[in-house]
Coordinates of C-alpha atoms and ligand atoms in Angstrom, one line a residue:
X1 CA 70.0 4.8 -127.9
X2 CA 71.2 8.1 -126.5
X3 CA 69.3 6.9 -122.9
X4 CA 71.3 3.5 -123.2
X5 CA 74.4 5.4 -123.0
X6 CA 73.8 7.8 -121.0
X7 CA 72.7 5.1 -118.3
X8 CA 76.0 3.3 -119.5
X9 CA 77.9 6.6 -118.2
X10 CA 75.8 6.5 -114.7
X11 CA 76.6 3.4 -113.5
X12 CA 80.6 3.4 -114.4
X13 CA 80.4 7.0 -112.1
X14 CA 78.3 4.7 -109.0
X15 CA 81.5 2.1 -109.6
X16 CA 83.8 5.0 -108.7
X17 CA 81.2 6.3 -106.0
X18 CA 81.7 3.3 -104.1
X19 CA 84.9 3.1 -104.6
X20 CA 85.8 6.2 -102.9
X21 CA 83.0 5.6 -100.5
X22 CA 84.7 2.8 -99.1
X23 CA 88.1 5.1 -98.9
X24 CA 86.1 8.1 -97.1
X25 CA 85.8 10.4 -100.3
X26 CA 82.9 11.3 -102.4
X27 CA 82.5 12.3 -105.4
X28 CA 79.2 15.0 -105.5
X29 CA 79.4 15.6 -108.9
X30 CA 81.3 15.6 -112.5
X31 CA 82.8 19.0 -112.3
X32 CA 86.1 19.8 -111.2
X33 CA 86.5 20.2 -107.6
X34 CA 88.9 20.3 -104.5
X35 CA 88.7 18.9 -101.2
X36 CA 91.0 19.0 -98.3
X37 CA 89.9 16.5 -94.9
X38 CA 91.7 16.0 -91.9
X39 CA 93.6 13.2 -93.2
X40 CA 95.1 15.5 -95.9
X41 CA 93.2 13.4 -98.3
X42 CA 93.6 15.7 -101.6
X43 CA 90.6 14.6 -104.5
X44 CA 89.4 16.3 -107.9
X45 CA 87.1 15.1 -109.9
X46 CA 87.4 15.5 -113.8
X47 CA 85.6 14.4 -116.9
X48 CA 88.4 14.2 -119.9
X49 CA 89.0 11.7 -122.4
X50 CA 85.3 10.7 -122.2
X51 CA 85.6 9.5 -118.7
X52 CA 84.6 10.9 -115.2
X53 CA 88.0 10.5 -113.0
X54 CA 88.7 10.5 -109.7
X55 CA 92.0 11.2 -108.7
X56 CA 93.1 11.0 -104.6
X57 CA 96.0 11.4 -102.8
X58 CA 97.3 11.9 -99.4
X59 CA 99.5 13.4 -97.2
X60 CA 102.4 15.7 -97.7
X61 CA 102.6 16.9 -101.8
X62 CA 99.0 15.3 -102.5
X63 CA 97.9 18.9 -103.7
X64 CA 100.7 19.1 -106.3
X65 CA 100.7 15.7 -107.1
X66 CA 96.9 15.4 -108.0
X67 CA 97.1 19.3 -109.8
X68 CA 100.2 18.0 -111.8
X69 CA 98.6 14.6 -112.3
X70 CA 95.0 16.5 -113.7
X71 CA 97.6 18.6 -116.1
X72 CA 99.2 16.1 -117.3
X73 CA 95.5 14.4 -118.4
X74 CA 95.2 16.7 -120.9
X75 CA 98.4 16.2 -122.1
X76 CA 97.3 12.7 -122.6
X77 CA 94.3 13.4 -124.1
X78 CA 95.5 15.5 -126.6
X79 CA 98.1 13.4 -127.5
X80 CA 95.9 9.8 -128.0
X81 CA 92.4 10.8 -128.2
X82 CA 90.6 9.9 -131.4
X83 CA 88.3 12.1 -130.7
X84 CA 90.4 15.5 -130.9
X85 CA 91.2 16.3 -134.3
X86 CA 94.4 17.7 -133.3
X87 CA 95.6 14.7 -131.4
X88 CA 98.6 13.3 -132.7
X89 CA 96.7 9.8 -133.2
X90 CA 94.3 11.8 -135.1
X91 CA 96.8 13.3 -137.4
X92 CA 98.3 9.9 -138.0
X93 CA 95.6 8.3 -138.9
X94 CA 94.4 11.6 -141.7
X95 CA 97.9 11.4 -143.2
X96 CA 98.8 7.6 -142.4
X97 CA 102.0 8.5 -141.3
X98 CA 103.2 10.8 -138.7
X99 CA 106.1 11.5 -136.2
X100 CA 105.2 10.5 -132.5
X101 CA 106.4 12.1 -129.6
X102 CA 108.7 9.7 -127.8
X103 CA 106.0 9.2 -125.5
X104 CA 103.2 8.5 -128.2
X105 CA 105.2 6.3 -129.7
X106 CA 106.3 4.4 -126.3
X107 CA 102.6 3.6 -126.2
X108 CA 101.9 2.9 -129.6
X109 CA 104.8 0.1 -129.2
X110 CA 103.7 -1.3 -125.8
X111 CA 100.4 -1.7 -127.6
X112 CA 101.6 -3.5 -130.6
X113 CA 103.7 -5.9 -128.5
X114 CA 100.5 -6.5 -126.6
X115 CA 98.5 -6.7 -129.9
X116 CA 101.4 -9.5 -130.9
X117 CA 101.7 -11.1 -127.7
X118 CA 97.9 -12.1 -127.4
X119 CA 98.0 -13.0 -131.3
X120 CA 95.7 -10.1 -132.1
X121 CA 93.1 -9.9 -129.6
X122 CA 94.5 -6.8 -128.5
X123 CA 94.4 -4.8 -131.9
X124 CA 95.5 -1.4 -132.4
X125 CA 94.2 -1.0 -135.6
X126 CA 90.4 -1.4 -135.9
X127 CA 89.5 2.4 -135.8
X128 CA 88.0 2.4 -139.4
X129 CA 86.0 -0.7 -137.9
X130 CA 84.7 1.0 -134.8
X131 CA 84.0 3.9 -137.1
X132 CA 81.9 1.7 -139.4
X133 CA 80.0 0.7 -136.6
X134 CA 79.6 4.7 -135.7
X135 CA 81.5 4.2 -132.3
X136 CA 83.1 7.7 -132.3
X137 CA 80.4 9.5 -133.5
X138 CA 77.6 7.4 -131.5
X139 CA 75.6 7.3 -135.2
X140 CA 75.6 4.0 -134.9
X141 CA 74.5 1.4 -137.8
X142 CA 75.0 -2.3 -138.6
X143 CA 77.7 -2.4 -141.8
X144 CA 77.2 -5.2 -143.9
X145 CA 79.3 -8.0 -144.3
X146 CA 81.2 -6.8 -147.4
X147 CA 81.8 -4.0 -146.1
X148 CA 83.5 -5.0 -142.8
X149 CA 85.3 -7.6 -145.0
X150 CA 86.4 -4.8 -147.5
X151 CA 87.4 -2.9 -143.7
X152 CA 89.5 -5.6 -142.6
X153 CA 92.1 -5.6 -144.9
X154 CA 92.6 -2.3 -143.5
X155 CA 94.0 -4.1 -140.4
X156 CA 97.0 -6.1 -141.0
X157 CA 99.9 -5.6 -138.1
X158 CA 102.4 -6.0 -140.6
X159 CA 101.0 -3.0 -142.5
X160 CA 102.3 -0.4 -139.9
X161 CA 105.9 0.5 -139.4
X162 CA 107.3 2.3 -136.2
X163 CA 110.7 3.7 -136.0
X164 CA 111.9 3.4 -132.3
X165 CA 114.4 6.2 -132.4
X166 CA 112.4 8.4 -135.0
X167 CA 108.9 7.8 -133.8
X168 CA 107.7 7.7 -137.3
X169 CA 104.5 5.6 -137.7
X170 CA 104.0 4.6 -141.1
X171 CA 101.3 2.4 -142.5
X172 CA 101.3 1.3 -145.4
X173 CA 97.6 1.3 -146.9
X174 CA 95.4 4.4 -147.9
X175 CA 92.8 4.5 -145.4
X176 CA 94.5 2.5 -142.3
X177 CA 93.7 4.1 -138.7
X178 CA 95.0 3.7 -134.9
X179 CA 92.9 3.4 -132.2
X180 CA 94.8 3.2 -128.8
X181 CA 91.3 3.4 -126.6
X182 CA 91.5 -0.2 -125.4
X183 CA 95.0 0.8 -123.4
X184 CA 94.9 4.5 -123.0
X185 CA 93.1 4.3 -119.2
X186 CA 95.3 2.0 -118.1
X187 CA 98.0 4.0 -119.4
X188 CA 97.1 7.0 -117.7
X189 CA 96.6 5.3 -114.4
X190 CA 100.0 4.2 -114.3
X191 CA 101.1 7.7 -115.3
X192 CA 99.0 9.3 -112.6
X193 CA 100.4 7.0 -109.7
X194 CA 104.2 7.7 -111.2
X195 CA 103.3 11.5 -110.6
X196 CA 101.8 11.0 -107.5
X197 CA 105.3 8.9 -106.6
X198 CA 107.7 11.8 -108.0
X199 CA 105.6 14.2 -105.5
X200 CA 106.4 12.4 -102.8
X201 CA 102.9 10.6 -102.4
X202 CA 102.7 7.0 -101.0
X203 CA 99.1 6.4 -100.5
X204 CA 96.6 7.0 -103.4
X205 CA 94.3 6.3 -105.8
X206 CA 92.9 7.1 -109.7
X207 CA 89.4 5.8 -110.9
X208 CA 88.7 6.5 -114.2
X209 CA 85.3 5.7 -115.3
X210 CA 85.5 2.8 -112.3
X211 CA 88.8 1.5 -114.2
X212 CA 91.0 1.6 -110.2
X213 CA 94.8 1.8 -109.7
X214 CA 95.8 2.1 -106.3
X215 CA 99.2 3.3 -104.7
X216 CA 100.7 1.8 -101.5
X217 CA 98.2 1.0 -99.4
X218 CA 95.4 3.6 -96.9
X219 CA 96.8 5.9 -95.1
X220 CA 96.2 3.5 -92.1
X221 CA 98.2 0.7 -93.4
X222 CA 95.3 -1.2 -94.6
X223 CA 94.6 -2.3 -98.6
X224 CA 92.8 -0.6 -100.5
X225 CA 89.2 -2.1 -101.0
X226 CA 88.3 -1.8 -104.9
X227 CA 84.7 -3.2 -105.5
X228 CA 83.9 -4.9 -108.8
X229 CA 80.2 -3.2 -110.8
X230 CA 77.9 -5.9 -112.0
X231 CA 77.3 -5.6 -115.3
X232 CA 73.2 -5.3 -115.0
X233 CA 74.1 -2.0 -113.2
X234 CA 72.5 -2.8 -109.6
X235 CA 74.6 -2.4 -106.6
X236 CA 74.6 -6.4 -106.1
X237 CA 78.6 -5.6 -106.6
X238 CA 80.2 -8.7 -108.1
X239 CA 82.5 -9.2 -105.1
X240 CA 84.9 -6.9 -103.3
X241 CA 89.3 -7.0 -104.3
X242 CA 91.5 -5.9 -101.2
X243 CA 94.8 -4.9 -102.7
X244 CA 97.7 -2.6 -102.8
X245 CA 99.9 -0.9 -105.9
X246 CA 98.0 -2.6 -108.4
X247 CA 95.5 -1.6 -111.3
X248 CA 92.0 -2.9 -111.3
X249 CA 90.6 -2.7 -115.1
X250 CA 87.5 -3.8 -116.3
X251 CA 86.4 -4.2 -120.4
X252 CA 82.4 -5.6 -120.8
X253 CA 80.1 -5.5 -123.6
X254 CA 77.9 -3.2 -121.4
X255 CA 80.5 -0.5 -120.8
X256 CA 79.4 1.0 -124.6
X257 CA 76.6 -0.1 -127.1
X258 CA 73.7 0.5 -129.2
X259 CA 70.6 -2.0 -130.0
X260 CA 69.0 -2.5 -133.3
X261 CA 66.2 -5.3 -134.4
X262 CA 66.3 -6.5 -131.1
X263 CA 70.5 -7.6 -131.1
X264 CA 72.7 -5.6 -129.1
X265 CA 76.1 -4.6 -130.6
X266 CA 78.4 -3.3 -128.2
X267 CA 82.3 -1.8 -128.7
X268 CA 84.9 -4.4 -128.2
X269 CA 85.4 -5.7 -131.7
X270 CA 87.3 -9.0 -132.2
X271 CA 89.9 -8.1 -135.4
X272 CA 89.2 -11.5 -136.9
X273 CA 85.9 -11.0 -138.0
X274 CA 85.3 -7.2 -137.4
X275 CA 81.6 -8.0 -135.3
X276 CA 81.8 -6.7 -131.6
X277 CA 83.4 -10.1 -130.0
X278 CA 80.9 -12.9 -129.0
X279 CA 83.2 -14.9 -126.5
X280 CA 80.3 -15.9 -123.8
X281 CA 81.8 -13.1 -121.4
X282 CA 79.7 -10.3 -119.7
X283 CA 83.2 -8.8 -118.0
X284 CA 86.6 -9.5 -118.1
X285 CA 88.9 -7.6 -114.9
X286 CA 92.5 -7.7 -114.9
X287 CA 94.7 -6.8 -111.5
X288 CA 98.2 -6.3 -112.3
X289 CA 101.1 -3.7 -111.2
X290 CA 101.2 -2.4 -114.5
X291 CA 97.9 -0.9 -115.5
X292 CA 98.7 -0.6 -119.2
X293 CA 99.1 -4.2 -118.9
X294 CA 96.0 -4.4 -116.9
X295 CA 94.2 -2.5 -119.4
X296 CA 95.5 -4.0 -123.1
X297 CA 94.8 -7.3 -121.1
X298 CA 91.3 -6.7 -120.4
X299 CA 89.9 -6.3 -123.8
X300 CA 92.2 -9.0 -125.6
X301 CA 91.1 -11.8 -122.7
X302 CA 87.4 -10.5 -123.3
X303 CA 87.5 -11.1 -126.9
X304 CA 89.6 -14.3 -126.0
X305 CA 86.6 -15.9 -124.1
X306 CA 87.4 -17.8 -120.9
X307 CA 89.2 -20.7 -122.3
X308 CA 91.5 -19.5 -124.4
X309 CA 92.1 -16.3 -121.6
X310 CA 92.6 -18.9 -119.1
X311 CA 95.6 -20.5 -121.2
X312 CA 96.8 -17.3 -121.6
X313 CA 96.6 -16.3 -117.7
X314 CA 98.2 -19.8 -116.8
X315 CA 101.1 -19.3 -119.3
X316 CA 101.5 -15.3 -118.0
X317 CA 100.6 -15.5 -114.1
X318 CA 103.6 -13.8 -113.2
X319 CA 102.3 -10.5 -114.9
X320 CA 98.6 -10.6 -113.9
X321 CA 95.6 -12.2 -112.1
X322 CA 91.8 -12.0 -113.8
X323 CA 88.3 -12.2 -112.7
X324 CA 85.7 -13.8 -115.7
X325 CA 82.0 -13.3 -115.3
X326 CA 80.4 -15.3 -118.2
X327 CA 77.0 -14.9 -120.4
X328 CA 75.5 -17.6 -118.0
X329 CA 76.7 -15.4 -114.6
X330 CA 79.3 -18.0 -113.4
X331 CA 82.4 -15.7 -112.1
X332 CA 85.7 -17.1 -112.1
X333 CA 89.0 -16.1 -110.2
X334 CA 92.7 -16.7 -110.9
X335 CA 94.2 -18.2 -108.2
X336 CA 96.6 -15.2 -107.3
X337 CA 93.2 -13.4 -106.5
X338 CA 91.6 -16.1 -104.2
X339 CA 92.6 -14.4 -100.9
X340 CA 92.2 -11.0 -101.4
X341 CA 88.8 -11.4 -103.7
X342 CA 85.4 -11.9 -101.5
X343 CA 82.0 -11.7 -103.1
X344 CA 78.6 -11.5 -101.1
X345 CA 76.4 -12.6 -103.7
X346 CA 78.7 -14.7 -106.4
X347 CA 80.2 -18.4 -106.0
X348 CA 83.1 -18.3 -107.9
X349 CA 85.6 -20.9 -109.1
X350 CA 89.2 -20.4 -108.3
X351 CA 91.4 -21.2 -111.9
X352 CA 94.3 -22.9 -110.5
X353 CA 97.8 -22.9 -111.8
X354 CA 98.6 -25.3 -115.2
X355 CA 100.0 -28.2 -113.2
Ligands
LIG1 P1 88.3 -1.3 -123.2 O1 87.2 -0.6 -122.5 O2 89.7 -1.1 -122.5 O3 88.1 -2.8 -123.4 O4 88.5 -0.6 -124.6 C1 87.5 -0.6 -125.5 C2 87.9 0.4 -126.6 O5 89.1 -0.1 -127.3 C3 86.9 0.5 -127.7 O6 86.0 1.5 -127.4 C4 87.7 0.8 -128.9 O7 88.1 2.1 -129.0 C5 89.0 -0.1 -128.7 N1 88.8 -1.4 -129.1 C6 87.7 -2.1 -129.6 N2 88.1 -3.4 -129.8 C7 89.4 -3.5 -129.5 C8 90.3 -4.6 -129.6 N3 90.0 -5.9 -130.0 N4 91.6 -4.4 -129.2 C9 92.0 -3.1 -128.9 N5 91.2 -2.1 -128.8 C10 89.9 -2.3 -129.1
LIG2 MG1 91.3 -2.2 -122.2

């Protein structure tokens, strides 16, 4: 099981590999460590909040931008990881209620809008499912239907209160837990490329654990070229996504799971029956300009499954464009993608506009 993972964690650092491969970087290893090239391209590599980053910027301020931008991860992390006991997610969810900073509880009520606006898919709440599963521990086991049932009551949006101007969190059963994983990436991303902005940066990127937003476009005026991992972890990339000032944020089954008896279970967990989500999609990618957008989007249209994600795209195309790939390996592409999307080794099928 450990293996699984472990390979898991390979391939999502060969995603970010390439990706700075085709942008002249590498990334030798998953220690901290500083560059400097001729094109003042500034890059670090960091493992925090489970995730080997990549942060790159260049030109004038890049070296403060990208040391203020690593800083400020851990400020992140130890304010939303479940994982830290100290965090102040973690402390919410021991005392089930808690005072946010302003910025905790920004998040918190971008994801429950989220969580509202795609009718649950996007859910907030399901830490004491993921737990029964033994996500955060990685002591994984397969809980029983009762139990999950028993768990789900646990889960009810309108059982948690947030006071805008306090930041007080309150929910209101014994027992009820946050879980702000599914948004937290793209949430840092954006933050990243905001302090790469307020140093005076125009040209950079962030990949964390192959999850992409890009600022401007390359230092010589060209976009950004963001490849897409297959799923079965070869190098047959799924197609290739030129773009500029946009997040690129994957969610798939494969990203994080464990096998037993032969079924695989992996860690995106649909809130209406508390089972990892069975929606006939391997991947789900979202591009948008606001990557915690990109990122809430990406688990709630995986769990969707491609019909009802496509309704949702073709109601909300303003805000974002998506790339399916389903169980059976057909890849599909909203329209807003079909010029700046090319694939070597997929035929894909463009989703047009509702008419
Ligand atoms: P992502 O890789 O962005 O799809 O996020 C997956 C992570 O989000 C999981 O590891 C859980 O921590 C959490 N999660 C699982 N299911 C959901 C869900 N339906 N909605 C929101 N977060 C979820
Ligand atoms: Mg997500």
């Amino acid at each position: 099981m450990r293996r699984v993972l472990l390979q898991a964690a390979a391939m999502l650092l060969c995603a970010a590999m390439l990706f700075c491969g085709g942008c002249g970087e590498s990334t030798e290893s998953a220690e901290q460590s500083d560059s400097t090239d001729a094109a003042e391209a500034v890059t670090k590599d960091v493992f925090a909040m489970d995730t080997y980053m990549t942060l790159t910027a260049y030109g004038d301020g890049a070296s403060d931008a990208v040391d203020q931008a690593v800083d400020y991860i851990e400020t992140l992390d130890a304010m939303l990881s479940t994982g830290s006991a100290d965090s102040e997610i973690s402390k919410l969810n021991e005392t089930g209620s808690a005072v946010l900073s302003s910025e905790a509880a920004g998040l918190f009520a971008r994801a429950l809008e989220i969580a509202e606006a795609t009718d649950g898919a996007f859910h907030p709440l399901l830490y004491p499912i993921m737990e029964a599963w033994g996500f955060p521990t990685q002591e994984y086991r397969v809980p029983d239907a009762a139990e999950l049932e028993s768990l789900l009551q646990l889960t009810d949006l309108d059982d948690v209160t947030l006071d805008a101007d306090s930041g007080l969190v309150t929910f209101s059963k014994a027992g009820m837990k946050a879980d702000l994983g599914g948004i937290a990436n793209g949430y840092t991303s954006s933050l990243i490329m905001e302090i790469f902005q307020s140093c005076g940066v125009t040209s950079g990127m962030v990949s964390l654990g192959g999850n992409v937003q890009v600022l401007g476009a390359k230092t010589d005026g060209s976009d950004w070229r963001v490849a897409l991992q297959n799923p079965d972890g070869t190098e047959n990339y799924l197609g290739v996504l030129e773009v500029q000032d946009r997040a690129v944020i994957t969610s798939g089954g494969y990203e994080r799971y464990f096998e037993q008896d032969g079924t695989t279970y992996h860690h995106i967990i649909d809130a209406k029956t508390g089972y990892p989500a069975e929606s006939g999609l391997q991947s789900v990618t979202i591009v948008s300009e606001d990557g915690t957008l990109a990122d809430g989007l990406s688990t709630a249209l995986f769990v969707m499954g491609l019909d009802t994600a496509k309704a949702y795209w073709q109601a909300n195309s303003s805000t974002f464009d998506a790339i399916f790939l389903t169980d059976d390996d057909m890849l599909y592409v909203t329209a807003g993608l079909k010029d700046c999307f090319t694939s070597s080794d997929y035929e894909w099928i463009v989703i047009e506009e509702a008419q």
